[in-house]
CSV table of C-alpha atoms in Angstrom, one decimal:
chain,number,residue,atom,x,y,z
A,643,MET,CA,-8.0,63.9,-19.8
A,644,SER,CA,-6.7,61.4,-17.2
A,645,ALA,CA,-3.2,60.3,-17.0
A,646,VAL,CA,-4.5,56.9,-17.2
A,647,ALA,CA,-5.3,57.3,-21.0
A,648,LEU,CA,-1.9,58.7,-21.7
A,649,GLU,CA,0.3,56.1,-20.0
A,650,GLY,CA,1.2,52.5,-20.7
A,651,GLY,CA,1.7,52.7,-24.5
A,652,PHE,CA,4.6,51.2,-26.6
A,653,VAL,CA,8.1,52.9,-25.6
A,654,ASP,CA,9.7,52.0,-28.9
A,655,ALA,CA,6.6,51.5,-31.1
A,656,PRO,CA,8.2,50.0,-34.3
A,657,ARG,CA,10.2,47.5,-32.4
A,658,ASP,CA,7.7,46.5,-29.8
A,659,ALA,CA,4.9,46.2,-32.6
A,660,ALA,CA,7.2,44.0,-34.5
A,661,PHE,CA,8.0,41.7,-31.7
A,662,ALA,CA,4.0,41.5,-30.7
A,663,PHE,CA,2.9,41.0,-34.2
A,664,ARG,CA,5.5,38.0,-34.7
A,665,ALA,CA,4.0,36.4,-31.5
A,666,LEU,CA,0.3,37.2,-32.8
A,667,MET,CA,1.3,35.7,-36.2
A,668,GLU,CA,2.8,32.6,-34.6
A,669,VAL,CA,-0.4,31.8,-32.7
A,670,MET,CA,-2.6,32.6,-35.6
A,671,ALA,CA,-0.6,30.4,-37.7
A,672,ARG,CA,-0.3,27.5,-34.8
A,673,PRO,CA,-3.7,27.3,-33.3
A,674,GLY,CA,-3.2,26.0,-29.7
A,675,ARG,CA,0.3,27.6,-29.2
A,676,ILE,CA,0.3,30.2,-26.4
A,677,GLU,CA,2.8,33.0,-26.5
A,678,GLU,CA,3.5,35.8,-24.3
A,679,LEU,CA,3.1,39.6,-25.3
A,680,ALA,CA,4.7,42.6,-23.6
A,681,GLY,CA,5.2,46.3,-24.0
A,682,ALA,CA,2.0,47.9,-23.1
A,683,THR,CA,0.0,48.4,-19.9
A,684,PRO,CA,-3.6,49.0,-20.6
A,685,PRO,CA,-6.0,50.3,-18.0
A,686,ALA,CA,-7.9,47.5,-16.1
A,687,PRO,CA,-10.0,45.4,-17.0
A,688,LEU,CA,-8.0,45.3,-20.3
A,689,SER,CA,-5.4,42.5,-20.1
A,690,ILE,CA,-1.8,43.2,-21.1
A,691,ALA,CA,-2.1,40.8,-24.1
A,692,ALA,CA,-5.5,42.5,-25.2
A,693,GLY,CA,-3.8,46.0,-25.0
A,694,VAL,CA,-0.6,44.9,-26.8
A,695,LEU,CA,-2.8,43.3,-29.6
A,696,LEU,CA,-4.7,46.6,-29.9
A,697,LEU,CA,-1.7,48.7,-30.1
A,698,THR,CA,-0.1,46.4,-32.7
A,699,LEU,CA,-3.0,46.1,-35.1
A,700,ALA,CA,-5.7,48.8,-34.5
A,701,ASP,CA,-5.8,52.3,-36.0
A,702,HIS,CA,-8.1,54.6,-37.6
A,703,ASP,CA,-9.0,52.0,-40.2
A,704,THR,CA,-10.5,49.5,-37.6
A,705,PRO,CA,-13.5,50.2,-35.6
A,706,ILE,CA,-13.4,48.6,-32.2
A,707,TYR,CA,-16.4,47.2,-30.2
A,708,LEU,CA,-16.0,47.1,-26.5
A,709,GLY,CA,-18.2,44.5,-24.8
A,710,GLY,CA,-19.6,44.6,-21.4
A,711,ALA,CA,-17.2,45.1,-18.5
A,712,CYS,CA,-14.4,46.2,-21.0
A,713,ASP,CA,-16.4,49.3,-21.9
A,714,THR,CA,-15.1,51.8,-19.5
A,715,GLU,CA,-14.2,55.3,-20.0
A,716,ASP,CA,-10.3,54.8,-19.3
A,717,VAL,CA,-10.5,52.0,-21.7
A,718,ARG,CA,-12.1,54.0,-24.5
A,719,ARG,CA,-9.7,57.1,-23.8
A,720,TRP,CA,-6.5,54.7,-23.6
A,721,ILE,CA,-7.5,53.2,-27.1
A,722,SER,CA,-8.4,56.4,-28.7
A,723,PHE,CA,-5.1,58.2,-27.4
A,724,HIS,CA,-2.8,55.4,-28.4
A,725,THR,CA,-4.4,54.2,-31.7
A,726,GLY,CA,-6.8,56.3,-32.9
A,727,ALA,CA,-9.5,53.8,-33.5
A,728,PRO,CA,-13.2,54.6,-33.4
A,729,MET,CA,-15.6,52.8,-31.4
A,730,SER,CA,-18.5,51.1,-33.1
A,731,GLY,CA,-21.3,48.6,-32.5
A,732,PRO,CA,-20.8,45.1,-33.4
A,733,SER,CA,-21.8,45.1,-36.9
A,734,HIS,CA,-19.1,47.5,-38.0
A,735,ALA,CA,-16.3,46.2,-35.7
A,736,ALA,CA,-12.9,45.1,-37.0
A,737,PHE,CA,-12.0,44.2,-33.6
A,738,ALA,CA,-14.2,43.3,-30.6
A,739,VAL,CA,-12.9,43.1,-27.0
A,740,GLY,CA,-14.4,41.6,-24.0
A,741,ASN,CA,-15.4,38.5,-21.9
A,742,TRP,CA,-17.0,35.7,-23.8
A,743,ASP,CA,-20.4,36.4,-22.2
A,744,ASP,CA,-20.1,40.0,-23.1
A,745,LEU,CA,-19.7,39.3,-26.8
A,746,GLN,CA,-22.6,37.2,-27.0
A,747,PRO,CA,-24.5,36.8,-29.4
A,748,ILE,CA,-21.4,36.4,-31.6
A,749,ASP,CA,-23.9,36.2,-34.7
A,750,ALA,CA,-24.0,40.0,-34.4
A,751,PHE,CA,-20.4,40.4,-35.8
A,752,PRO,CA,-19.8,40.3,-39.7
A,753,ILE,CA,-18.4,37.0,-40.9
A,754,GLY,CA,-17.3,38.4,-44.3
A,755,THR,CA,-19.0,37.7,-47.6
A,756,PRO,CA,-18.3,34.9,-50.2
A,757,ASP,CA,-16.7,37.2,-52.4
A,758,TYR,CA,-14.6,38.8,-49.6
A,759,PRO,CA,-14.4,36.4,-46.5
A,760,ASP,CA,-11.7,38.7,-45.0
A,761,ARG,CA,-14.3,41.5,-44.1
A,762,SER,CA,-15.0,39.9,-40.9
A,763,THR,CA,-14.6,40.7,-37.2
A,764,THR,CA,-11.6,39.5,-35.1
A,765,LEU,CA,-12.8,38.8,-31.6
A,766,ILE,CA,-10.3,39.4,-28.6
A,767,VAL,CA,-11.8,37.3,-26.0
A,768,GLU,CA,-10.5,37.9,-22.3
A,769,VAL,CA,-10.5,34.6,-20.6
A,770,PRO,CA,-9.7,33.7,-16.9
A,771,GLU,CA,-7.5,30.8,-17.9
A,772,LEU,CA,-5.5,29.6,-20.9
A,773,GLU,CA,-4.2,26.2,-21.1
A,774,ALA,CA,-2.9,23.9,-23.8
A,775,SER,CA,-5.6,21.4,-22.8
A,776,GLY,CA,-9.4,20.8,-23.3
A,777,ALA,CA,-10.8,21.1,-26.9
A,778,LYS,CA,-9.0,19.0,-29.5
A,779,LEU,CA,-8.1,21.0,-32.5
A,780,SER,CA,-6.8,20.1,-35.9
A,781,GLY,CA,-6.6,21.7,-39.3
A,782,PRO,CA,-4.2,24.2,-41.0
A,783,GLY,CA,-1.3,25.1,-38.8
A,784,ILE,CA,-1.4,22.0,-36.7
A,785,ARG,CA,0.6,18.7,-37.6
A,786,ASP,CA,-1.4,16.2,-35.8
A,787,GLN,CA,-3.5,17.6,-33.1
A,788,ALA,CA,-3.5,20.5,-30.6
A,789,PHE,CA,-5.5,21.3,-27.4
A,790,LEU,CA,-6.5,24.7,-26.1
A,791,SER,CA,-9.2,25.7,-23.3
A,792,LEU,CA,-12.0,27.2,-25.2
A,793,PRO,CA,-14.9,29.1,-23.6
A,794,ASP,CA,-17.6,27.5,-25.7
A,795,PRO,CA,-16.3,24.8,-28.2
A,796,GLU,CA,-19.8,24.0,-29.5
A,797,THR,CA,-20.5,27.6,-30.7
A,798,LEU,CA,-16.7,27.7,-32.0
A,799,ALA,CA,-17.2,24.6,-33.7
A,800,LYS,CA,-20.3,26.3,-35.7
A,801,ASN,CA,-18.1,29.3,-36.6
A,802,ASN,CA,-15.5,26.8,-38.2
A,803,ALA,CA,-18.4,25.0,-40.1
A,804,ARG,CA,-19.1,28.3,-42.1
A,805,PHE,CA,-15.5,28.3,-43.3
A,806,PRO,CA,-14.2,30.3,-45.4
A,807,LEU,CA,-16.8,32.7,-43.7
A,808,GLY,CA,-16.4,33.1,-40.1
A,809,LEU,CA,-14.7,35.0,-37.1
A,810,ASP,CA,-11.2,34.7,-35.9
A,811,PHE,CA,-10.4,34.7,-32.2
A,812,TYR,CA,-7.7,35.7,-30.2
A,813,PHE,CA,-7.8,34.5,-26.4
A,814,ALA,CA,-6.1,36.9,-24.0
A,815,CYS,CA,-5.3,35.9,-20.4
A,816,GLY,CA,-3.0,38.3,-18.6
A,817,ALA,CA,0.1,38.7,-20.8
A,818,ARG,CA,-0.6,35.3,-22.6
A,819,VAL,CA,-2.4,35.0,-25.9
A,820,ALA,CA,-3.6,32.1,-28.1
A,821,ALA,CA,-5.7,32.1,-31.5
A,822,LEU,CA,-8.3,30.2,-33.0
A,823,PRO,CA,-8.8,31.0,-36.7
A,824,ARG,CA,-11.9,30.1,-38.5
A,825,SER,CA,-10.1,27.3,-40.3
A,826,THR,CA,-9.5,25.1,-37.0
A,827,ARG,CA,-11.7,22.1,-36.6
A,828,ILE,CA,-12.8,21.4,-33.1
A,829,GLU,CA,-13.8,18.4,-31.0
A,830,ALA,CA,-14.9,19.1,-27.5
A,831,CYS,CA,-13.2,16.3,-25.3
A,832,MET,CA,-11.7,16.1,-22.0
B,1144,MET,CA,21.3,57.4,-36.8
B,1145,ASN,CA,18.7,55.9,-39.1
B,1146,ASP,CA,16.8,58.2,-41.4
B,1147,TYR,CA,14.0,55.7,-42.0
B,1148,ASN,CA,11.4,54.2,-39.8
B,1149,PHE,CA,12.5,50.7,-38.6
B,1150,ALA,CA,12.0,48.5,-41.7
B,1151,TYR,CA,11.3,51.2,-44.0
B,1152,LEU,CA,7.7,51.3,-43.9
B,1153,ASP,CA,5.7,53.8,-41.7
B,1154,GLU,CA,3.6,52.1,-38.8
B,1155,GLN,CA,0.2,52.5,-40.1
B,1156,THR,CA,1.3,50.7,-43.4
B,1157,LYS,CA,2.8,47.8,-41.3
B,1158,ARG,CA,-0.4,47.5,-39.4
B,1159,MET,CA,-2.4,47.3,-42.5
B,1160,ILE,CA,0.0,44.6,-44.0
B,1161,ARG,CA,0.1,42.8,-40.8
B,1162,ARG,CA,-3.9,42.6,-40.6
B,1163,ALA,CA,-3.9,41.4,-44.2
B,1164,ILE,CA,-1.2,38.5,-43.2
B,1165,LEU,CA,-3.3,37.4,-40.3
B,1166,LYS,CA,-6.5,37.1,-42.3
B,1167,GLY,CA,-4.5,35.4,-45.1
B,1168,LEU,CA,-3.6,32.7,-42.4
B,1169,ALA,CA,-6.9,32.4,-41.2
B,1170,ILE,CA,-8.3,31.7,-44.6
B,1171,PRO,CA,-5.3,29.7,-46.4
B,1172,GLY,CA,-5.3,30.2,-50.1
B,1173,TYR,CA,-7.6,33.2,-50.1
B,1174,GLN,CA,-6.1,36.3,-51.5
B,1175,VAL,CA,-6.5,39.1,-49.1
B,1176,PRO,CA,-6.6,42.6,-50.8
B,1177,PHE,CA,-4.1,45.2,-49.3
B,1178,ALA,CA,-3.1,48.8,-50.3
B,1179,SER,CA,0.3,48.0,-51.7
B,1180,ARG,CA,2.9,50.9,-51.4
B,1181,GLU,CA,5.3,52.4,-53.6
B,1182,MET,CA,8.7,50.8,-52.7
B,1183,PRO,CA,12.1,52.1,-53.6
B,1184,MET,CA,12.3,49.5,-56.4
B,1185,PRO,CA,10.2,48.7,-59.4
B,1186,TYR,CA,7.1,46.6,-59.5
B,1187,GLY,CA,8.2,43.1,-60.6
B,1188,TRP,CA,11.3,43.2,-58.4
B,1189,GLY,CA,9.5,41.9,-55.3
B,1190,THR,CA,7.6,44.7,-53.9
B,1191,GLY,CA,4.9,42.5,-52.4
B,1192,GLY,CA,7.7,40.2,-50.8
B,1193,VAL,CA,9.6,43.4,-49.6
B,1194,GLN,CA,6.5,44.8,-47.9
B,1195,ILE,CA,5.7,41.4,-46.3
B,1196,SER,CA,9.2,41.1,-45.1
B,1197,ALA,CA,9.3,44.8,-43.7
B,1198,ALA,CA,6.1,44.1,-41.8
B,1199,THR,CA,7.3,40.7,-40.5
B,1200,LEU,CA,11.0,41.4,-39.6
B,1201,THR,CA,12.3,42.1,-36.0
B,1202,PRO,CA,15.5,43.4,-35.2
B,1203,GLU,CA,16.6,39.8,-33.9
B,1204,ASP,CA,15.9,38.2,-37.2
B,1205,THR,CA,18.3,36.7,-39.6
B,1206,PHE,CA,17.5,37.5,-43.2
B,1207,LYS,CA,18.2,35.6,-46.3
B,1208,VAL,CA,17.1,36.4,-49.8
B,1209,ILE,CA,17.3,34.2,-52.9
B,1210,ASP,CA,16.4,34.6,-56.5
B,1211,GLN,CA,15.6,31.5,-58.3
B,1212,GLY,CA,17.5,29.7,-55.8
B,1213,ALA,CA,20.7,32.0,-55.7
B,1214,ASP,CA,21.7,34.3,-53.0
B,1215,ASP,CA,24.1,36.2,-55.3
B,1216,THR,CA,22.0,37.7,-57.9
B,1217,THR,CA,21.3,41.6,-58.3
B,1218,ASN,CA,17.7,41.5,-56.8
B,1219,ALA,CA,18.8,39.1,-54.0
B,1220,VAL,CA,21.9,41.3,-52.9
B,1221,SER,CA,19.7,44.6,-53.2
B,1222,ILE,CA,16.9,43.4,-51.0
B,1223,ARG,CA,19.3,42.0,-48.5
B,1224,GLN,CA,21.2,45.4,-48.2
B,1225,PHE,CA,18.2,47.2,-47.9
B,1226,PHE,CA,17.0,45.4,-44.8
B,1227,GLU,CA,20.6,45.4,-43.4
B,1228,LYS,CA,20.0,49.3,-43.7
B,1229,THR,CA,16.6,49.8,-42.8
B,1230,ALA,CA,15.8,47.1,-40.2
B,1231,GLU,CA,19.3,46.4,-38.7
B,1232,VAL,CA,18.8,42.6,-39.3
B,1233,GLU,CA,21.8,40.0,-39.6
B,1234,THR,CA,21.7,38.5,-43.2
B,1235,THR,CA,22.9,35.2,-44.1
B,1236,THR,CA,23.1,33.1,-47.2
B,1237,THR,CA,22.9,29.7,-45.1
B,1238,THR,CA,19.4,28.5,-45.2
B,1239,SER,CA,19.4,26.8,-41.8
B,1240,GLU,CA,20.6,29.9,-40.0
B,1241,ALA,CA,17.8,32.3,-41.4
B,1242,THR,CA,14.7,32.9,-39.6
B,1243,VAL,CA,12.9,34.8,-42.4
B,1244,ILE,CA,13.7,33.9,-45.9
B,1245,GLN,CA,12.4,35.9,-48.9
B,1246,THR,CA,12.4,33.9,-52.0
B,1247,ARG,CA,11.8,34.7,-55.8
B,1248,HIS,CA,10.5,31.5,-57.5
B,1249,ARG,CA,12.1,28.6,-55.6
B,1250,ILE,CA,11.9,26.9,-52.2
B,1251,PRO,CA,15.3,26.0,-50.7
B,1252,GLU,CA,16.2,22.4,-51.1
B,1253,GLU,CA,16.9,22.0,-47.3
B,1254,PRO,CA,13.5,21.4,-45.4
B,1255,LEU,CA,12.4,24.5,-43.4
B,1256,THR,CA,11.8,24.3,-39.7
B,1257,GLU,CA,9.1,25.8,-37.4
B,1258,ASP,CA,11.3,28.6,-36.6
B,1259,GLN,CA,11.5,29.9,-40.1
B,1260,ILE,CA,9.3,32.0,-42.3
B,1261,LEU,CA,9.1,31.8,-46.1
B,1262,VAL,CA,8.3,34.9,-47.9
B,1263,TYR,CA,7.2,34.5,-51.6
B,1264,GLN,CA,7.4,37.3,-54.3
B,1265,VAL,CA,4.4,36.8,-56.3
B,1266,PRO,CA,3.8,38.5,-59.9
B,1267,ILE,CA,0.3,37.2,-60.7
B,1268,PRO,CA,-1.4,36.0,-57.7
B,1269,GLU,CA,-4.7,34.9,-59.2
B,1270,PRO,CA,-4.4,31.3,-60.8
B,1271,LEU,CA,-7.4,31.8,-62.8
B,1272,ARG,CA,-6.3,35.1,-64.4
B,1273,PHE,CA,-5.0,33.8,-67.8
B,1274,LEU,CA,-8.3,31.9,-68.1
B,1275,GLU,CA,-10.4,34.8,-67.1
B,1276,PRO,CA,-9.3,38.2,-67.1
B,1277,ARG,CA,-12.1,39.9,-65.1
B,1278,GLU,CA,-11.3,40.2,-61.5
B,1279,THR,CA,-15.2,40.3,-60.7
B,1280,GLU,CA,-15.6,36.9,-62.5
B,1281,THR,CA,-12.6,35.1,-60.7
B,1282,ARG,CA,-13.8,36.6,-57.4
B,1283,LYS,CA,-17.1,34.7,-58.1
B,1284,MET,CA,-15.4,31.7,-59.2
B,1285,HIS,CA,-13.5,31.5,-55.8
B,1286,ALA,CA,-16.6,32.3,-53.9
B,1287,LEU,CA,-18.5,29.4,-55.6
B,1288,GLU,CA,-15.5,27.0,-55.7
B,1289,GLU,CA,-16.0,27.0,-59.5
B,1290,TYR,CA,-12.7,25.5,-60.6
B,1291,GLY,CA,-13.7,23.6,-63.6
B,1292,LEU,CA,-12.0,26.0,-65.9
B,1293,MET,CA,-8.7,25.2,-64.5
B,1294,HIS,CA,-9.1,21.5,-65.0
B,1295,VAL,CA,-10.2,22.1,-68.6
B,1296,LYS,CA,-6.8,24.0,-69.1
B,1297,LEU,CA,-4.9,21.1,-67.6
B,1298,TYR,CA,-7.0,18.6,-69.8
B,1299,GLU,CA,-6.2,20.8,-72.9
B,1300,ASP,CA,-2.4,20.3,-72.1
B,1301,ILE,CA,-2.9,16.7,-72.0
B,1302,SER,CA,-4.8,16.7,-75.3
B,1303,GLN,CA,-2.1,18.8,-77.0
B,1304,HIS,CA,1.1,17.5,-75.4
B,1305,GLY,CA,0.2,14.2,-74.1
B,1306,HIS,CA,1.0,15.3,-70.6
B,1307,ILE,CA,0.3,18.4,-68.5
B,1308,ALA,CA,2.7,20.6,-69.8
B,1309,THR,CA,2.6,23.3,-67.0
B,1310,SER,CA,5.9,23.2,-65.4
B,1311,TYR,CA,6.1,26.2,-63.1
B,1312,ALA,CA,3.4,28.2,-61.3
B,1313,TYR,CA,1.8,24.9,-61.3
B,1314,PRO,CA,-1.8,25.3,-59.5
B,1315,VAL,CA,-2.6,23.9,-56.0
B,1316,ARG,CA,-5.6,23.3,-53.9
B,1317,ILE,CA,-5.4,24.4,-50.3
B,1318,GLU,CA,-7.4,22.2,-47.7
B,1319,GLY,CA,-9.7,21.1,-50.2
B,1320,ARG,CA,-11.1,24.9,-50.8
B,1321,TYR,CA,-9.2,27.6,-52.5
B,1322,VAL,CA,-7.2,27.0,-55.8
B,1323,MET,CA,-3.9,29.1,-55.4
B,1324,ASP,CA,-1.1,30.1,-57.5
B,1325,PRO,CA,2.1,29.0,-55.6
B,1326,SER,CA,3.9,31.7,-57.5
B,1327,PRO,CA,6.2,30.6,-60.3
B,1328,ILE,CA,8.2,28.1,-58.4
B,1329,PRO,CA,9.0,24.9,-60.7
B,1330,LYS,CA,6.4,22.2,-60.0
B,1331,PHE,CA,9.3,20.3,-58.5
B,1332,ASP,CA,8.9,22.4,-55.5
B,1333,ASN,CA,5.1,22.0,-55.0
B,1334,PRO,CA,5.4,18.8,-52.6
B,1335,LYS,CA,7.6,20.9,-50.4
B,1336,MET,CA,4.9,23.4,-49.8
B,1337,GLU,CA,3.5,21.0,-46.9
B,1338,MET,CA,6.1,22.2,-44.7
B,1339,ALA,CA,6.9,23.1,-41.0
B,1340,ALA,CA,7.5,26.8,-41.7
B,1341,ILE,CA,4.8,29.6,-42.1
B,1342,GLN,CA,4.6,30.6,-45.8
B,1343,LEU,CA,3.7,34.2,-46.9
B,1344,PHE,CA,2.8,35.5,-50.4
B,1345,GLY,CA,3.1,39.1,-51.5
B,1346,ALA,CA,1.9,40.4,-54.8
B,1347,GLY,CA,2.8,44.1,-54.7
B,1348,ARG,CA,1.6,45.3,-58.2
B,1349,GLU,CA,-1.6,43.3,-58.0
B,1350,GLN,CA,-2.1,44.4,-54.2
B,1351,ARG,CA,-2.7,40.8,-52.8
B,1352,ILE,CA,-1.5,39.0,-49.7
B,1353,TYR,CA,-2.0,35.2,-49.1
B,1354,ALA,CA,-0.5,32.7,-46.9
B,1355,LEU,CA,-0.4,29.1,-45.7
B,1356,PRO,CA,-0.1,28.1,-42.1
B,1357,PRO,CA,2.5,25.3,-41.3
B,1358,TYR,CA,1.2,21.7,-42.4
B,1359,THR,CA,-1.7,23.0,-44.3
B,1360,SER,CA,-2.9,20.5,-47.1
B,1361,VAL,CA,-1.6,21.6,-50.5
B,1362,VAL,CA,-2.7,19.3,-53.4
B,1363,SER,CA,-1.4,19.8,-57.0
B,1364,LEU,CA,-4.4,19.8,-59.3
B,1365,ASP,CA,-4.2,16.5,-61.5
B,1366,PHE,CA,-6.4,13.7,-63.0
B,1367,ASP,CA,-6.5,10.0,-61.8
B,1368,ASP,CA,-5.1,8.9,-65.1
B,1369,HIS,CA,-2.6,11.7,-65.5
B,1370,PRO,CA,-1.3,12.1,-61.8
B,1371,PHE,CA,0.8,15.0,-60.8
B,1372,ASP,CA,4.7,14.6,-61.6
B,1373,PRO,CA,7.2,16.9,-60.0
B,1374,SER,CA,9.7,16.3,-62.6
B,1375,LYS,CA,13.0,17.9,-63.2
B,1376,ALA,CA,16.1,17.7,-65.5
B,1377,PRO,CA,17.2,14.0,-65.9
B,1378,HIS,CA,20.9,14.8,-64.7
B,1379,CYS,CA,23.0,15.1,-61.6
B,1380,CYS,CA,24.4,18.5,-60.6
B,1381,ALA,CA,27.7,19.0,-62.5
B,1382,LEU,CA,29.4,20.7,-59.4
B,1383,CYS,CA,28.2,19.0,-56.3
B,1384,GLY,CA,26.9,15.7,-57.8
B,1385,ALA,CA,23.5,15.9,-56.2
B,1386,GLU,CA,20.7,13.8,-57.7
B,1387,ASP,CA,17.6,15.3,-55.7
B,1388,SER,CA,17.9,19.1,-56.4
B,1389,TYR,CA,16.2,21.2,-58.9
B,1390,LEU,CA,18.8,22.0,-61.6
B,1391,ASP,CA,19.5,25.1,-63.9
B,1392,GLU,CA,20.8,24.5,-67.5
B,1393,VAL,CA,23.9,26.7,-68.0
B,1394,ILE,CA,25.4,27.1,-71.5
B,1395,VAL,CA,29.3,27.0,-71.2
B,1396,ASP,CA,30.4,27.6,-74.8
B,1397,ASP,CA,29.5,28.6,-78.4
B,1398,GLU,CA,29.6,24.9,-79.6
B,1399,GLY,CA,26.3,23.7,-77.6
B,1400,GLY,CA,28.1,22.7,-74.6
B,1401,ARG,CA,26.1,22.8,-71.3
B,1402,MET,CA,26.1,21.8,-67.9
B,1403,PHE,CA,23.3,21.3,-65.3
B,1404,VAL,CA,23.9,22.7,-61.8
B,1405,CYS,CA,21.8,23.1,-58.5
B,1406,SER,CA,19.7,26.4,-58.6
B,1407,ASP,CA,19.9,26.4,-54.8
B,1408,THR,CA,23.5,28.0,-54.5
B,1409,ASP,CA,23.6,27.4,-50.9
B,1410,TYR,CA,22.6,23.8,-51.0
B,1411,CYS,CA,25.4,23.2,-53.7
B,1412,GLU,CA,28.2,25.0,-51.7
B,1413,ARG,CA,27.3,23.1,-48.7
B,1414,ARG,CA,27.6,19.9,-50.6
B,1415,ARG,CA,30.9,20.7,-52.1
B,1416,ALA,CA,32.1,21.8,-48.7
B,1417,ALA,CA,31.2,18.4,-47.3
B,1418,GLY,CA,33.4,16.9,-50.1
B,1419,HIS,CA,30.8,16.0,-52.6
B,1420,ARG,CA,32.0,16.5,-56.3
B,1421,GLY,CA,30.1,16.6,-59.7
B,1422,ALA,CA,31.3,15.5,-63.0
B,1423,ALA,CA,32.8,19.0,-64.0
B,1424,LEU,CA,34.8,19.2,-61.0
B,1425,ALA,CA,36.0,15.6,-61.2
B,1426,GLU,CA,37.4,16.6,-64.7
B,1427,ASP,CA,39.2,19.8,-63.3
B,1428,ALA,CA,41.1,17.6,-60.6
B,1429,ALA,CA,42.0,15.1,-63.2
């Protein structure tokens, strides 16, 4: 096994994961907020934020789908060594990682069932830029309104329209992360 | 050297709980099933809240535990000590100093801020459970937004008592979608649930986690002609004189003597420290 797969994990897993989870919870609870993650250095092209997120939340119970450019031998080995998570196709994935285009069509991922809307995929989207501007967000977690640069506001608004079913999104850009739960209402405006 | 993993639970368990919390935040009011673990305390003593706290705490947190508003009851003291030992966190009884507050059946009087997290201990998470005992049926009712039964229950309250007699665990509707049990907090606390802090609910025995992001719409169910009334005992606190806090009734002698005191001990102490005096203390001074 290459050294790339073995390196770059949490140094102190319980504490690193605790801090990372708090940041991940903050962004999921307050859509539009951007936080920084630290503690892991995954192999390229995986961003630090996506790597830390997987180390914090993924394990043998969560099949992972790697989309397009992210699906490299190094990334697969790194994820399976550090988390034990199996790889899967879109239809069984608990987490999916990739660029927005590589994760299309997002209809391929499970959105939960009316009885169990939680049985859905969380998409970790690698984005080239992540700014608190662009699409206007409102809904749970947002007092008045928030703004976030989204890859495809129209598709994401359709995802919201299916609430309580739907996909949840993390956007990773370098070490920075933001989230868009299915509950957030989206208006594309510049 | 600490013999336990950080915050007691093993990492795999914490990941499972953390995933459930995130799903809960994404679907406010929906009860996410989770594989609740045995904790070193009996079910009914806050095992759901403790598991959420264990998955949430970082070593930099300041932790507060209240049991029906009080910081000094057995349950609150032991949970506080448990996390002092296992998660190396600072603990406090001061509401404004805490970053994570675990609570049994109360929301602190002092408004919470964006930097705080409120963790509820929940005995029965399903608001429809006493109306429909079958899990398969209640799950279907939530899926279909079929909440007529709950309104019938509230209506029967009115026809029997002349008003909605439900005074705690008063059902709420979240963002116009899920009907949720706010845990057995007094209905006096219901209006506080639209707050700046993240609210997490854990039911250990029933194996459910649910959550409310900040500023989520929380509407107490009612009728146009019987609007929701967050009532409390019509008295002032006998110790600090507060008129706006939720009160406990305390029997003080064998002759029917009683007094009403703030259930939120921190709020009451803070007010007394600021020089406020209620009827009981005024008499002592005299």
